[in-house]
Short mmCIF file of C-alpha atoms in Angstrom, two decimals:
data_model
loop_
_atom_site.label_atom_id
_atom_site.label_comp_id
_atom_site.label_asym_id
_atom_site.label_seq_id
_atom_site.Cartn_x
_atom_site.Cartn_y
_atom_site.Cartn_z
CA UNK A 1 -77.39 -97.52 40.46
CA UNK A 2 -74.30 -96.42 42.25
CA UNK A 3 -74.04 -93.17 44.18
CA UNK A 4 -70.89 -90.72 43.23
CA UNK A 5 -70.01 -87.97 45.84
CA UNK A 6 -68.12 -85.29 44.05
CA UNK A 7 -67.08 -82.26 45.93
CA UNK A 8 -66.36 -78.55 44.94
CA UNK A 9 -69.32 -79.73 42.49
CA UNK A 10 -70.01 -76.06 41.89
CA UNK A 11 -66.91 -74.75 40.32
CA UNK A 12 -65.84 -74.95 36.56
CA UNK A 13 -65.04 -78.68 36.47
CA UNK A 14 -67.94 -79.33 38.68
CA UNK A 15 -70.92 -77.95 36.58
CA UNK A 16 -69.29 -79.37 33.39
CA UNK A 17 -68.69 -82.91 34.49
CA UNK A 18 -72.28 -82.76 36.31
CA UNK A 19 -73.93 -81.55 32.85
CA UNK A 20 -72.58 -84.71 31.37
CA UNK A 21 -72.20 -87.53 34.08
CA UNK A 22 -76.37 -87.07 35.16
CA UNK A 23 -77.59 -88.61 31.90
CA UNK A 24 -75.68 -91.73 32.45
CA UNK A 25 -78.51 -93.74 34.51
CA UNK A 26 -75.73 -96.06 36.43
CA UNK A 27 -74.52 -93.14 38.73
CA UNK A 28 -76.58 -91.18 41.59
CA UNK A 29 -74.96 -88.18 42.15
CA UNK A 30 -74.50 -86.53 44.98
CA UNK A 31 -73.32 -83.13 45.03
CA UNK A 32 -71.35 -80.75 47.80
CA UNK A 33 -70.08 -77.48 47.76
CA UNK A 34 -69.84 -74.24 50.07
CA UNK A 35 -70.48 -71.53 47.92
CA UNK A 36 -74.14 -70.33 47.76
CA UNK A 37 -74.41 -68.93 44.81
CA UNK A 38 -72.94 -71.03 42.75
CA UNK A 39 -75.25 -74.02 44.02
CA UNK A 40 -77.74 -71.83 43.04
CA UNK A 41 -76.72 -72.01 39.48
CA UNK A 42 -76.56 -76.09 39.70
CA UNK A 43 -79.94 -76.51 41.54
CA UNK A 44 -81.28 -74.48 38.47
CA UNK A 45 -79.58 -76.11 36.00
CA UNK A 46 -80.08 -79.88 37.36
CA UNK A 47 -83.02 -80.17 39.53
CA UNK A 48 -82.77 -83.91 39.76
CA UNK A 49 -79.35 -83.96 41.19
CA UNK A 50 -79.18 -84.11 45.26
CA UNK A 51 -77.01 -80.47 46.70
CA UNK A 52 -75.74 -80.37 49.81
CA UNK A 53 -74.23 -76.95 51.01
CA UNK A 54 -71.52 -77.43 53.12
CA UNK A 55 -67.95 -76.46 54.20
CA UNK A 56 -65.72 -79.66 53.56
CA UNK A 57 -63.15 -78.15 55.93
CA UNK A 58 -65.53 -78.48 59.13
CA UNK A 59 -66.86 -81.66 60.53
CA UNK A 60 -70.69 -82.49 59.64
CA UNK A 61 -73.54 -84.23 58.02
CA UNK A 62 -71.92 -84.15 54.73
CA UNK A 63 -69.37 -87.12 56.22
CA UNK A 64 -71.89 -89.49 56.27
CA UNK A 65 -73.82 -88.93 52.84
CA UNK A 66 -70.21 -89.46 51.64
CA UNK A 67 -69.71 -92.50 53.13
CA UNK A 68 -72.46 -94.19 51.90
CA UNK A 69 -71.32 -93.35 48.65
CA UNK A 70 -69.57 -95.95 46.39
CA UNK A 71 -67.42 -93.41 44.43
CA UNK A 72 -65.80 -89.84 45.05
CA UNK A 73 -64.81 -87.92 43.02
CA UNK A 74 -62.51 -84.43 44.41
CA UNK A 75 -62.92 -81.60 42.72
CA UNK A 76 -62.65 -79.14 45.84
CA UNK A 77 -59.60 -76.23 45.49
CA UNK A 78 -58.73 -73.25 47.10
CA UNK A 79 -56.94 -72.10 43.77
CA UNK A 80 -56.08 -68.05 44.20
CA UNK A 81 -55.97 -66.08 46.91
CA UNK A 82 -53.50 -63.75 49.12
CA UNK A 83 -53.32 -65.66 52.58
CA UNK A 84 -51.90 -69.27 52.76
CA UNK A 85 -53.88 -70.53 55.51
CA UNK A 86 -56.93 -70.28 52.80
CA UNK A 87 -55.04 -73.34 50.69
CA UNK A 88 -54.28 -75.37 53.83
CA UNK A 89 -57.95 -75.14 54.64
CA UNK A 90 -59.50 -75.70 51.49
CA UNK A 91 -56.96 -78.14 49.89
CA UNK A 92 -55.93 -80.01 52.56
CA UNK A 93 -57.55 -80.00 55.94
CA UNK A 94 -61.20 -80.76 53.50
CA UNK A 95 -59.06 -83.42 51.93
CA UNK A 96 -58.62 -85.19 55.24
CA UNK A 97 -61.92 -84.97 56.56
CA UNK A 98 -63.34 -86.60 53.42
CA UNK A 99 -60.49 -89.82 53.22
CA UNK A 100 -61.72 -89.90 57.34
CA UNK A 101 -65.74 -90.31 56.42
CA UNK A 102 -64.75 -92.97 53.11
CA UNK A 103 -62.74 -95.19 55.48
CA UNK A 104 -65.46 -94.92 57.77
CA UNK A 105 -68.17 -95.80 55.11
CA UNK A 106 -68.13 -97.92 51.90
CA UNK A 107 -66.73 -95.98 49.30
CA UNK A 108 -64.12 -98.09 47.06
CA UNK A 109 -62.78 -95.71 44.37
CA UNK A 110 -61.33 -92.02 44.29
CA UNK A 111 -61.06 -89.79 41.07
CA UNK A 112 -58.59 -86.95 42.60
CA UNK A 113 -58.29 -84.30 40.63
CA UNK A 114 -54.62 -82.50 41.44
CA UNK A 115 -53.20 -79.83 38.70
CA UNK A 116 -49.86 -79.91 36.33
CA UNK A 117 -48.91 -76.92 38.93
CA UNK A 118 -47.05 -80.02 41.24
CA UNK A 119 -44.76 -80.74 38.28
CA UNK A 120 -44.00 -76.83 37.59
CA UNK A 121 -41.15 -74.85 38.84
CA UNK A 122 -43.62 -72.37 40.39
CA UNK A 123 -43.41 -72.01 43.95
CA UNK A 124 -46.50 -70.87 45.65
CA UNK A 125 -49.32 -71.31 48.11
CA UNK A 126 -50.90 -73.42 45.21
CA UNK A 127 -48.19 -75.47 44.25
CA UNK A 128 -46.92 -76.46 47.65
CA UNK A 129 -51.15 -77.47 48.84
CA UNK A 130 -51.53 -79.52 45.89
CA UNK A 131 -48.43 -81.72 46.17
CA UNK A 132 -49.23 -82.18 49.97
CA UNK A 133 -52.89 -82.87 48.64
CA UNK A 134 -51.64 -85.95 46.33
CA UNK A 135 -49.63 -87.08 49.06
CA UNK A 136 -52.29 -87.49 51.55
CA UNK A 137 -54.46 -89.44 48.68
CA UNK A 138 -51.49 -91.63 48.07
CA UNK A 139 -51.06 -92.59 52.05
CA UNK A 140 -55.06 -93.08 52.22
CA UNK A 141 -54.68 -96.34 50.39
CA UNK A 142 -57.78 -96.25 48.58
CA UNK A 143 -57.99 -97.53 44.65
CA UNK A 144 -57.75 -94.17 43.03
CA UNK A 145 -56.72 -92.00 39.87
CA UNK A 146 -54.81 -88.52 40.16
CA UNK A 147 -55.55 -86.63 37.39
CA UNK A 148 -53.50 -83.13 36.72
CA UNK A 149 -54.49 -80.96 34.60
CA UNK A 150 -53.46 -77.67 33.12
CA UNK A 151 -55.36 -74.20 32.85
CA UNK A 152 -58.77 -75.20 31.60
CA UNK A 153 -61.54 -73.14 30.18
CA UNK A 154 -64.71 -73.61 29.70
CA UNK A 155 -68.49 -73.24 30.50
CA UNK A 156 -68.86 -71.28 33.71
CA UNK A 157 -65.63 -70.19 33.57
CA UNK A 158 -65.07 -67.21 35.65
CA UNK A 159 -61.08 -67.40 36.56
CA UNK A 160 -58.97 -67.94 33.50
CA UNK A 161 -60.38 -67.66 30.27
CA UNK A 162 -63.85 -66.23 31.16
CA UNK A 163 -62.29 -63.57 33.09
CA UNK A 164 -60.22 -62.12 30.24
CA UNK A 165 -62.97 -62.72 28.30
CA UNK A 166 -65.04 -60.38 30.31
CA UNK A 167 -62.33 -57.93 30.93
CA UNK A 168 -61.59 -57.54 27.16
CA UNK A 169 -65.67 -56.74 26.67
CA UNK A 170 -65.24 -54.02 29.99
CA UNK A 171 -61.50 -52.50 29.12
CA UNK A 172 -60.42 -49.91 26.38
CA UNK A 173 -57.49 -52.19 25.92
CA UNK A 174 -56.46 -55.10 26.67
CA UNK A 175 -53.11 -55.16 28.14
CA UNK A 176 -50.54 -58.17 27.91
CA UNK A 177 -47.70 -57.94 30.16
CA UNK A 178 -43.97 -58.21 28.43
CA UNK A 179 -43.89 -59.89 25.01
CA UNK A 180 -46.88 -61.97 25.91
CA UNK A 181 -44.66 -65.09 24.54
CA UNK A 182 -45.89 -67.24 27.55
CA UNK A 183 -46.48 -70.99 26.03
CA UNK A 184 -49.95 -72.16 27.22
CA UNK A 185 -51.38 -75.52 26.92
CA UNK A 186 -55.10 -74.90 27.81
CA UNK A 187 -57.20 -77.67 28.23
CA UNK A 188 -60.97 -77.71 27.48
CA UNK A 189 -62.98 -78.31 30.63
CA UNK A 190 -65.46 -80.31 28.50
CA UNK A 191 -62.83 -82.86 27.38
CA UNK A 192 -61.70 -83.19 31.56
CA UNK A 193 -64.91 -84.27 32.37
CA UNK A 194 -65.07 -86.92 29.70
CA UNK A 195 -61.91 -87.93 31.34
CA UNK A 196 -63.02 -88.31 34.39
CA UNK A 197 -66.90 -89.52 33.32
CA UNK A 198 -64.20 -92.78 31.99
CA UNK A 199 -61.91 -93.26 34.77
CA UNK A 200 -65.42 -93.57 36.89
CA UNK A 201 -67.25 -96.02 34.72
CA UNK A 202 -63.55 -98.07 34.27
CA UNK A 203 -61.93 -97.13 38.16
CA UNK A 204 -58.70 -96.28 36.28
CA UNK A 205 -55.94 -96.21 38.58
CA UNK A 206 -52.51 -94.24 38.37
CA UNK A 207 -51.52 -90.47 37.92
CA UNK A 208 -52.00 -88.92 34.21
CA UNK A 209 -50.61 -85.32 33.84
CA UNK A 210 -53.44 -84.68 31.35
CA UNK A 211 -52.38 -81.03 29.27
CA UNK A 212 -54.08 -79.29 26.47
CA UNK A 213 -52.79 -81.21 23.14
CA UNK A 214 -52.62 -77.78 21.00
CA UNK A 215 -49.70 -75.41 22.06
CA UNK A 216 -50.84 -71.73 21.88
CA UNK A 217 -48.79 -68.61 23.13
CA UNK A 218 -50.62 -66.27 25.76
CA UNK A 219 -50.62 -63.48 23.63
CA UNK A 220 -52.29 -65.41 20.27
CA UNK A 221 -54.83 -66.92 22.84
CA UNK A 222 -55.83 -63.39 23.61
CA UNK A 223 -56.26 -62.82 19.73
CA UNK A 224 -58.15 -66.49 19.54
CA UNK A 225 -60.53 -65.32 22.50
CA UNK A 226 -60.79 -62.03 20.79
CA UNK A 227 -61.65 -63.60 17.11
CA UNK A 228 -64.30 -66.09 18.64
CA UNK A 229 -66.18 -63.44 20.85
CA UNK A 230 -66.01 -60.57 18.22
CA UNK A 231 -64.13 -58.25 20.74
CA UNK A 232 -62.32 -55.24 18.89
CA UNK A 233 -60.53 -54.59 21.86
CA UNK A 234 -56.77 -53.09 20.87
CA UNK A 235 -54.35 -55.79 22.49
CA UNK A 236 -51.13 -53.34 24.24
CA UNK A 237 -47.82 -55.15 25.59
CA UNK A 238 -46.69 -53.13 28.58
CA UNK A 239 -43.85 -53.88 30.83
CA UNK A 240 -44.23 -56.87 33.19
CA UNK A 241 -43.27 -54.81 36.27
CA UNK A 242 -46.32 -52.18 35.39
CA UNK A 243 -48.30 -54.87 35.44
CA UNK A 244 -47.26 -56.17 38.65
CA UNK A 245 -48.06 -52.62 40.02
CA UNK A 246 -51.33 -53.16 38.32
CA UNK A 247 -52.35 -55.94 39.85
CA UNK A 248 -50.82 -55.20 43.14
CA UNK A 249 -52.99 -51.75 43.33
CA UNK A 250 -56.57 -54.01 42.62
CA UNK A 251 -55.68 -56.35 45.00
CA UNK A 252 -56.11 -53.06 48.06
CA UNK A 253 -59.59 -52.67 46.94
CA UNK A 254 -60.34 -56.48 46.47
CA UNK A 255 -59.26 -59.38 48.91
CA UNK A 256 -60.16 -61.84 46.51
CA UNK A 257 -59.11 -60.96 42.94
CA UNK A 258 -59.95 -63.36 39.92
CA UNK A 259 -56.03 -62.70 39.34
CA UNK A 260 -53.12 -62.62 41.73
CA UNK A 261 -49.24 -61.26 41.57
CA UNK A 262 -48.39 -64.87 41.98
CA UNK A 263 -50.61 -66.59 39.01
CA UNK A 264 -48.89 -63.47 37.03
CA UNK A 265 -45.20 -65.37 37.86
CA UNK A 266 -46.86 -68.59 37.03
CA UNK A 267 -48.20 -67.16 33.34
CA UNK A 268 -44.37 -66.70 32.93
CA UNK A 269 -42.72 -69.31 34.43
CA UNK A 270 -41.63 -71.40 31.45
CA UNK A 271 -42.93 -75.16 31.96
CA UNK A 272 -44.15 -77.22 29.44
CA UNK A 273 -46.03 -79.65 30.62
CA UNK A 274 -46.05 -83.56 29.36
CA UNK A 275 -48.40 -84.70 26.86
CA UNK A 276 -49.81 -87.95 26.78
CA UNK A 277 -52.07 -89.74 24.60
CA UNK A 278 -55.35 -89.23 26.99
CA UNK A 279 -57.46 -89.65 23.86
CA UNK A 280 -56.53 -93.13 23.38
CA UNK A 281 -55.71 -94.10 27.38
CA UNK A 282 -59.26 -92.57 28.38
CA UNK A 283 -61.49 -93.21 25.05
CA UNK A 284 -62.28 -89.85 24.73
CA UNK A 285 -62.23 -86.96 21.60
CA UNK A 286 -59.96 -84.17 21.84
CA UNK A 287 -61.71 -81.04 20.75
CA UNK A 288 -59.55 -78.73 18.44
CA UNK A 289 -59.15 -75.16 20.18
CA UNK A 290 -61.26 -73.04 18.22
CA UNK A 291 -64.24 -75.33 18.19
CA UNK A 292 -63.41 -75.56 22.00
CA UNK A 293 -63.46 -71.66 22.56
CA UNK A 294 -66.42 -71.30 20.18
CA UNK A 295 -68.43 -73.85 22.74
CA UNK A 296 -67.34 -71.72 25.42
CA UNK A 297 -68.00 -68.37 24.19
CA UNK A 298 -71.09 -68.82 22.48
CA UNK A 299 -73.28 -71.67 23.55
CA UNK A 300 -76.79 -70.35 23.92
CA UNK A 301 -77.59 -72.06 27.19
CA UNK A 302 -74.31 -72.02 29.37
CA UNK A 303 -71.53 -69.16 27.59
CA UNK A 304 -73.54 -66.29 29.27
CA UNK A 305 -73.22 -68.02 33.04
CA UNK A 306 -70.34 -67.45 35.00
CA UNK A 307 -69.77 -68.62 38.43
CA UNK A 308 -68.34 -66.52 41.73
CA UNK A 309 -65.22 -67.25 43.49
#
């Protein structure tokens, strides 16, 4: 049995790939993340798997439990947020410490994962982090994957798809800002993990920009989300700069909002993101959209849980 460090195990990707990955008897896992609450929900969940709380941006412990680790797998990201020194922190300086405790110890292969966000035209605290991120991965000179992916939904989900979910149960309306004719290409957080679940058992090497196969606009997503959950919810265009007033009013009152001025200019920033065959390159199924959102939405064990950020 070989031991697999992942960190930021509590967040979306996290909890899904853990759900999946502990029933495969060749891997210990070893799990670290710095949010309380959410390791609360993963100690409940999976009992058997070892937690250690701990703040991957400070020197400690952690470094040599990961060490003595075979496999890592990064899962850590400082993803929204209103102050920039929050992604240097979170994306990179925790990035460094944990390539300094693997070339102390004996780990031998890396499963990064980065986000499609490095090959968008966005630019923002995000963007710029994560192509620093892969760069400092690429100059460790460890055998490793970089896996990007785009928006991804899923059990747990508390950011993208979850939120709106929840807002559209909360709100008289739901509304959409402009036309709403933003392409998406969301990818189901189940299908990641089985991604990454292979390049572990295989140590797959090279960078895959790995994008939702189905092509949905932002505003029939909305109607999708709607449809699975139920929700009669009245879905209102309004102009993008209301919006933006919107969301710049919430943010006064909260210093950490589940959605930001600048993930509203990435929703419109027209990228379309590459589409490989990860099916076939990874041996995995891709699951169709609905069946995806109905998983999400209304599994009886995991669609009510949502994680804090």
């Amino acid at each position: 049995m070989e031991r697999v460090f992942i960190t930021g195990a509590a967040g979306l990707v996290g909890q899904n790939l853990i759900a999946s990955l502990k029933n495969d008897d060749a891997y210990q896992i070893v799990a670290a993340d710095k949010h309380t609450e959410n390791l609360k929900v993963l100690r409940e969940l999976h009992p058997e798997v070892e937690v250690i709380e701990a703040d991957l941006a400070e020197e400690g412990p952690w470094q040599d439990r990961l060490g003595e680790c075979e496999h890592a797998i990064f899962l850590h990201a400082q993803i929204g947020g209103l102050d920039e020194s929050e992604f240097v922190r979170n994306n990179l300086t925790a990035t460094e410490l944990c390539l300094d405790a693997m070339k102390r110890g004996r780990t031998r292969y890396l499963a990064h994962v980065s986000s499609s966000v490095v090959n968008s035209m966005a630019d923002d605290f995000y963007t710029r982090s994560k192509t620093r991120q892969e760069e400092i991965v690429e100059q460790s000179g460890f055998t490793h994957v970089t896996l990007r992916p785009t928006l991804m939904f899923g059990w747990f989900d508390r950011k993208h798809l979850g939120w709106l979910k929840r807002f559209m149960e909360r709100a008289p309306v739901f509304p959409i800002p402009g036309d709403g004719r933003y392409l998406r290409q969301p990818l189901y957080g189940g299908d990641f993990s089985a991604i990454i679940a292979a390049c572990l058992r295989q140590e797959i090497e090279g960078c895959y920009n790995i994008s939702g196969r189905e092509r949905i606009d932002y505003i029939d997503l909305i109607a999708r989300i709607r449809s699975v959950t139920g929700a009669k919810t009245p879905i209102v265009k309004i102009p993008y700069w209301a919006f933006d007033v919107m969301l710049r009013t919430y943010a006064v009152f909260d210093r950490n909002p589940p959605f930001t001025t600048h993930q509203l200019k990435a929703l419109i920033t027209p990228d379309v993101f590459e589409v490989i065959d990860w099916p076939e390159i990874f041996g995995v199924r891709a699951t169709p959209l609905d069946e995806a959102l109905e998983e999400t939405f209304c599994h009886p064990e995991y669609s009510q849980i949502s994680l804090e950020f």
